[in-house]
């Protein structure tokens, strides 16, 4: 398994990995929970297409489920979008974000969007109070402003930034390409479930973002039959299996997907 980095870790991947044994059942029950996936489906619905754009269980794809934890020393992530490199031009950024360029904004000189379709949604659910996530609201709908492009990677006061304060049991859903960073304190306990779910229409675009994390090595071994216990369990268990099967199919069709970001 290798040695952990000398500065410690700030997250654990693969909470649905069958190598975890019966512990997987607990994490699977939270990942495939109606209260989580119903919100995800609503956010993945593309209203511009009317009924045809409505996201249903048949569209959902299993993605990632991790645990974000307290680091052994203070640690910060740079401002970033998960699937867009800092070096991207406005045109490249718009293409990655799935937004159209309307020209120059009178207020900040940035290009703005006209439409966007979401192919995935991710969420944080903390078990302890958590204020590690910092975002720029609305930045997933546009390319970066000139100020954002010029800012230091660790800029502590990005214009318009919001520190997301969460209490245990709160959930925040967000686009992984929103402009965001993490600020982690070694003095604050942290255990936050961090999940993502995809839409089958995302194809290779999502395959790159998901399969680069190694889930393809074990997802075909997952068994979610334990979810069938209890009221409505058969439906939840079948949905979980179908979501798993769609990810396996996505991996087979996509081949070598490479990495979203390099360097």
CSV table of C-alpha atoms in Angstrom, one decimal:
chain,number,residue,atom,x,y,z
A,1,UNK,CA,0.0,0.0,0.0
A,2,UNK,CA,3.0,2.3,0.4
A,3,UNK,CA,3.9,4.8,3.1
A,4,UNK,CA,1.7,7.9,3.8
A,5,UNK,CA,3.2,11.3,2.8
A,6,UNK,CA,5.3,12.9,5.6
A,7,UNK,CA,2.9,15.8,5.9
A,8,UNK,CA,0.0,13.3,6.5
A,9,UNK,CA,-3.2,12.9,4.6
A,10,UNK,CA,-6.3,15.0,4.2
A,11,UNK,CA,-8.6,12.5,2.6
A,12,UNK,CA,-9.4,8.8,2.1
A,13,UNK,CA,-10.6,7.5,-1.3
A,14,UNK,CA,-12.9,4.6,-2.2
A,15,UNK,CA,-15.5,4.3,0.6
A,16,UNK,CA,-17.4,1.8,-1.6
A,17,UNK,CA,-14.4,-0.4,-2.3
A,18,UNK,CA,-15.4,-4.0,-1.4
A,19,UNK,CA,-12.0,-4.4,0.3
A,20,UNK,CA,-13.4,-2.5,3.2
A,21,UNK,CA,-15.7,-5.5,4.0
A,22,UNK,CA,-19.0,-4.9,5.8
A,23,UNK,CA,-18.1,-1.2,6.5
A,24,UNK,CA,-19.0,-0.6,2.8
A,25,UNK,CA,-22.7,-1.3,3.7
A,26,UNK,CA,-22.8,1.8,6.0
A,27,UNK,CA,-21.2,4.1,3.3
A,28,UNK,CA,-23.4,2.6,0.5
A,29,UNK,CA,-26.5,3.3,2.5
A,30,UNK,CA,-25.6,7.0,2.7
A,31,UNK,CA,-24.4,7.3,-0.9
A,32,UNK,CA,-27.5,5.7,-2.5
A,33,UNK,CA,-29.9,7.4,0.0
A,34,UNK,CA,-33.0,8.9,-1.6
A,35,UNK,CA,-32.5,12.2,0.2
A,36,UNK,CA,-29.1,12.6,-1.5
A,37,UNK,CA,-29.9,11.2,-5.0
A,38,UNK,CA,-33.3,13.0,-5.3
A,39,UNK,CA,-31.4,16.4,-4.9
A,40,UNK,CA,-28.8,15.2,-7.4
A,41,UNK,CA,-31.4,14.3,-9.9
A,42,UNK,CA,-33.1,17.7,-9.5
A,43,UNK,CA,-29.8,19.5,-10.1
A,44,UNK,CA,-28.9,17.3,-13.1
A,45,UNK,CA,-32.2,18.0,-14.8
A,46,UNK,CA,-31.9,20.1,-17.9
A,47,UNK,CA,-35.0,22.2,-17.9
A,48,UNK,CA,-34.4,23.7,-21.3
A,49,UNK,CA,-35.3,20.2,-22.8
A,50,UNK,CA,-38.5,19.9,-20.9
A,51,UNK,CA,-39.6,16.4,-19.9
A,52,UNK,CA,-36.8,14.9,-22.1
A,53,UNK,CA,-34.2,16.7,-19.9
A,54,UNK,CA,-35.5,15.4,-16.6
A,55,UNK,CA,-32.9,13.3,-14.8
A,56,UNK,CA,-34.2,9.9,-13.5
A,57,UNK,CA,-32.8,6.9,-11.8
A,58,UNK,CA,-32.1,5.5,-15.3
A,59,UNK,CA,-29.6,8.3,-16.0
A,60,UNK,CA,-27.5,8.1,-12.8
A,61,UNK,CA,-24.0,6.8,-12.8
A,62,UNK,CA,-22.0,5.7,-9.7
A,63,UNK,CA,-18.9,7.9,-9.3
A,64,UNK,CA,-16.8,8.7,-6.2
A,65,UNK,CA,-17.2,8.5,-2.5
A,66,UNK,CA,-14.5,9.7,-0.2
A,67,UNK,CA,-13.9,10.9,3.3
A,68,UNK,CA,-12.1,14.2,3.9
A,69,UNK,CA,-10.2,14.3,7.2
A,70,UNK,CA,-8.2,16.6,9.4
A,71,UNK,CA,-4.6,16.9,8.2
A,72,UNK,CA,-1.7,16.5,10.6
A,73,UNK,CA,-0.5,20.0,9.8
A,74,UNK,CA,-2.3,23.1,8.4
A,75,UNK,CA,-2.8,22.7,4.6
A,76,UNK,CA,-4.3,24.7,1.8
A,77,UNK,CA,-5.3,23.8,-1.8
A,78,UNK,CA,-4.9,26.4,-4.5
A,79,UNK,CA,-7.8,28.0,-6.3
A,80,UNK,CA,-8.9,25.6,-9.0
A,81,UNK,CA,-11.6,23.9,-11.0
A,82,UNK,CA,-11.4,20.1,-10.9
A,83,UNK,CA,-11.5,19.7,-14.7
A,84,UNK,CA,-10.1,23.0,-16.1
A,85,UNK,CA,-6.3,23.8,-15.9
A,86,UNK,CA,-5.3,27.3,-14.7
A,87,UNK,CA,-3.5,27.7,-18.1
A,88,UNK,CA,-6.8,27.4,-20.1
A,89,UNK,CA,-7.7,30.3,-22.3
A,90,UNK,CA,-11.2,31.8,-22.0
A,91,UNK,CA,-12.3,29.8,-25.0
A,92,UNK,CA,-10.9,26.5,-23.6
A,93,UNK,CA,-12.4,27.3,-20.2
A,94,UNK,CA,-15.8,27.9,-21.7
A,95,UNK,CA,-15.7,24.7,-23.6
A,96,UNK,CA,-14.8,22.7,-20.5
A,97,UNK,CA,-17.5,24.4,-18.5
A,98,UNK,CA,-20.1,23.9,-21.2
A,99,UNK,CA,-21.0,27.5,-21.4
A,100,UNK,CA,-21.4,29.8,-24.4
A,101,UNK,CA,-19.4,33.0,-24.8
A,102,UNK,CA,-21.5,36.1,-25.2
A,103,UNK,CA,-18.7,38.6,-25.4
A,104,UNK,CA,-17.3,41.0,-22.8
A,105,UNK,CA,-19.1,41.8,-19.6
A,106,UNK,CA,-19.3,45.5,-18.9
A,107,UNK,CA,-18.6,45.0,-15.2
A,108,UNK,CA,-15.5,42.9,-15.1
A,109,UNK,CA,-14.3,42.2,-18.7
A,110,UNK,CA,-15.0,38.5,-18.5
A,111,UNK,CA,-17.0,36.4,-20.9
A,112,UNK,CA,-20.4,35.3,-19.7
A,113,UNK,CA,-22.6,32.3,-20.3
A,114,UNK,CA,-25.9,31.7,-21.9
A,115,UNK,CA,-26.6,28.0,-21.1
A,116,UNK,CA,-25.2,25.1,-19.1
A,117,UNK,CA,-25.9,21.5,-18.8
A,118,UNK,CA,-24.6,19.5,-15.8
A,119,UNK,CA,-23.2,16.0,-16.2
A,120,UNK,CA,-22.3,15.4,-12.6
A,121,UNK,CA,-23.0,16.8,-9.1
A,122,UNK,CA,-20.9,16.5,-6.0
A,123,UNK,CA,-21.6,17.1,-2.3
A,124,UNK,CA,-20.0,17.4,1.1
A,125,UNK,CA,-21.7,16.0,4.2
A,126,UNK,CA,-19.7,16.7,7.4
A,127,UNK,CA,-19.8,14.7,10.6
A,128,UNK,CA,-18.1,17.6,12.5
A,129,UNK,CA,-18.5,21.3,11.9
A,130,UNK,CA,-16.6,22.1,8.7
A,131,UNK,CA,-15.6,25.4,7.2
A,132,UNK,CA,-12.8,24.2,4.9
A,133,UNK,CA,-14.5,24.8,1.6
A,134,UNK,CA,-14.2,28.2,0.0
A,135,UNK,CA,-16.0,29.0,-3.3
A,136,UNK,CA,-16.8,31.9,-5.6
A,137,UNK,CA,-20.5,31.5,-6.1
A,138,UNK,CA,-21.7,31.5,-9.7
A,139,UNK,CA,-18.2,31.0,-11.1
A,140,UNK,CA,-19.2,27.6,-12.6
A,141,UNK,CA,-21.4,29.6,-15.0
A,142,UNK,CA,-18.7,31.7,-16.5
A,143,UNK,CA,-15.0,31.9,-17.3
A,144,UNK,CA,-12.6,33.6,-14.9
A,145,UNK,CA,-12.5,37.3,-14.6
A,146,UNK,CA,-9.3,39.2,-15.1
A,147,UNK,CA,-8.9,39.6,-11.3
A,148,UNK,CA,-9.3,35.8,-10.8
A,149,UNK,CA,-6.8,35.0,-13.5
A,150,UNK,CA,-4.2,37.4,-12.0
A,151,UNK,CA,-4.8,36.3,-8.4
A,152,UNK,CA,-2.2,34.2,-6.5
A,153,UNK,CA,-3.0,30.5,-6.4
A,154,UNK,CA,-3.4,30.8,-2.6
A,155,UNK,CA,-5.2,34.2,-2.6
A,156,UNK,CA,-6.8,34.5,0.8
A,157,UNK,CA,-9.4,37.0,-0.2
A,158,UNK,CA,-10.7,36.3,-3.8
A,159,UNK,CA,-13.3,38.8,-4.9
A,160,UNK,CA,-16.8,37.4,-4.1
A,161,UNK,CA,-15.5,34.4,-2.2
A,162,UNK,CA,-17.7,32.5,0.3
A,163,UNK,CA,-16.5,30.4,3.1
A,164,UNK,CA,-19.0,27.5,3.3
A,165,UNK,CA,-19.9,26.9,7.0
A,166,UNK,CA,-21.5,23.4,7.6
A,167,UNK,CA,-22.8,21.8,10.7
A,168,UNK,CA,-22.9,18.0,11.2
A,169,UNK,CA,-25.6,16.6,8.9
A,170,UNK,CA,-25.7,19.6,6.6
A,171,UNK,CA,-25.1,18.9,2.9
A,172,UNK,CA,-23.8,21.2,0.2
A,173,UNK,CA,-24.1,20.3,-3.4
A,174,UNK,CA,-21.9,22.0,-6.0
A,175,UNK,CA,-20.4,21.8,-9.5
A,176,UNK,CA,-16.9,20.4,-9.3
A,177,UNK,CA,-15.8,23.2,-11.8
A,178,UNK,CA,-16.9,26.0,-9.5
A,179,UNK,CA,-13.8,28.1,-8.6
A,180,UNK,CA,-12.9,26.8,-5.2
A,181,UNK,CA,-10.1,25.9,-2.8
A,182,UNK,CA,-9.7,24.1,0.5
A,183,UNK,CA,-8.2,25.5,3.8
A,184,UNK,CA,-7.6,22.8,6.3
A,185,UNK,CA,-6.6,23.3,10.0
A,186,UNK,CA,-4.8,20.7,12.0
A,187,UNK,CA,-6.6,22.0,15.1
A,188,UNK,CA,-10.1,21.2,13.9
A,189,UNK,CA,-11.4,17.7,13.8
A,190,UNK,CA,-12.8,16.8,10.3
A,191,UNK,CA,-14.6,13.9,8.8
A,192,UNK,CA,-16.7,14.9,5.8
A,193,UNK,CA,-18.3,12.6,3.3
A,194,UNK,CA,-17.4,13.8,-0.2
A,195,UNK,CA,-19.4,12.2,-3.0
A,196,UNK,CA,-20.2,12.7,-6.6
A,197,UNK,CA,-22.8,11.2,-9.0
A,198,UNK,CA,-22.8,11.4,-12.7
A,199,UNK,CA,-25.3,11.5,-15.6
A,200,UNK,CA,-25.0,8.8,-18.3
A,201,UNK,CA,-25.0,11.5,-20.9
A,202,UNK,CA,-21.6,12.7,-19.7
A,203,UNK,CA,-19.8,9.9,-21.6
A,204,UNK,CA,-16.0,10.2,-21.9
A,205,UNK,CA,-16.1,13.7,-20.4
A,206,UNK,CA,-17.0,12.2,-17.0
A,207,UNK,CA,-15.0,9.0,-17.5
A,208,UNK,CA,-11.8,11.0,-17.4
A,209,UNK,CA,-12.7,12.8,-14.2
A,210,UNK,CA,-13.9,9.6,-12.4
A,211,UNK,CA,-11.8,6.7,-13.6
A,212,UNK,CA,-8.5,8.5,-13.1
A,213,UNK,CA,-9.0,7.9,-9.4
A,214,UNK,CA,-8.7,4.1,-9.7
A,215,UNK,CA,-12.3,3.1,-9.1
A,216,UNK,CA,-12.3,1.0,-12.3
A,217,UNK,CA,-10.0,-1.5,-10.6
A,218,UNK,CA,-12.6,-2.6,-8.2
A,219,UNK,CA,-16.1,-1.3,-9.1
A,220,UNK,CA,-17.0,-4.6,-11.0
A,221,UNK,CA,-16.6,-6.4,-7.6
A,222,UNK,CA,-19.1,-4.3,-5.7
A,223,UNK,CA,-22.1,-6.0,-4.2
A,224,UNK,CA,-24.9,-3.7,-3.0
A,225,UNK,CA,-27.4,-6.5,-2.1
A,226,UNK,CA,-27.3,-5.5,1.6
A,227,UNK,CA,-29.2,-2.4,0.6
A,228,UNK,CA,-32.3,-4.5,-0.1
A,229,UNK,CA,-33.0,-4.8,3.6
A,230,UNK,CA,-35.8,-2.6,5.0
A,231,UNK,CA,-38.7,-0.7,3.5
A,232,UNK,CA,-38.0,0.2,-0.1
A,233,UNK,CA,-34.7,-1.6,0.0
A,234,UNK,CA,-35.2,-3.6,-3.2
A,235,UNK,CA,-35.6,-0.5,-5.2
A,236,UNK,CA,-32.5,1.1,-3.7
A,237,UNK,CA,-30.4,-2.0,-4.1
A,238,UNK,CA,-31.4,-2.3,-7.8
A,239,UNK,CA,-30.7,1.4,-8.4
A,240,UNK,CA,-27.2,1.0,-6.9
A,241,UNK,CA,-26.5,-2.1,-9.1
A,242,UNK,CA,-27.7,-0.2,-12.2
A,243,UNK,CA,-25.5,2.8,-11.4
A,244,UNK,CA,-22.5,0.5,-10.9
A,245,UNK,CA,-23.2,-1.2,-14.2
A,246,UNK,CA,-23.4,2.1,-16.0
A,247,UNK,CA,-19.9,3.0,-14.7
A,248,UNK,CA,-18.5,-0.3,-15.8
A,249,UNK,CA,-20.0,0.2,-19.2
A,250,UNK,CA,-18.6,3.7,-19.3
A,251,UNK,CA,-15.2,2.5,-18.5
A,252,UNK,CA,-15.3,-0.2,-21.2
A,253,UNK,CA,-16.4,2.2,-23.9
A,254,UNK,CA,-14.0,5.0,-22.9
A,255,UNK,CA,-10.8,3.0,-22.9
A,256,UNK,CA,-7.7,4.9,-21.6
A,257,UNK,CA,-9.1,8.1,-20.3
A,258,UNK,CA,-6.0,9.7,-19.0
A,259,UNK,CA,-6.2,12.5,-16.5
A,260,UNK,CA,-8.3,15.7,-16.2
A,261,UNK,CA,-5.3,17.8,-15.0
A,262,UNK,CA,-1.6,17.2,-15.4
A,263,UNK,CA,1.4,18.6,-13.6
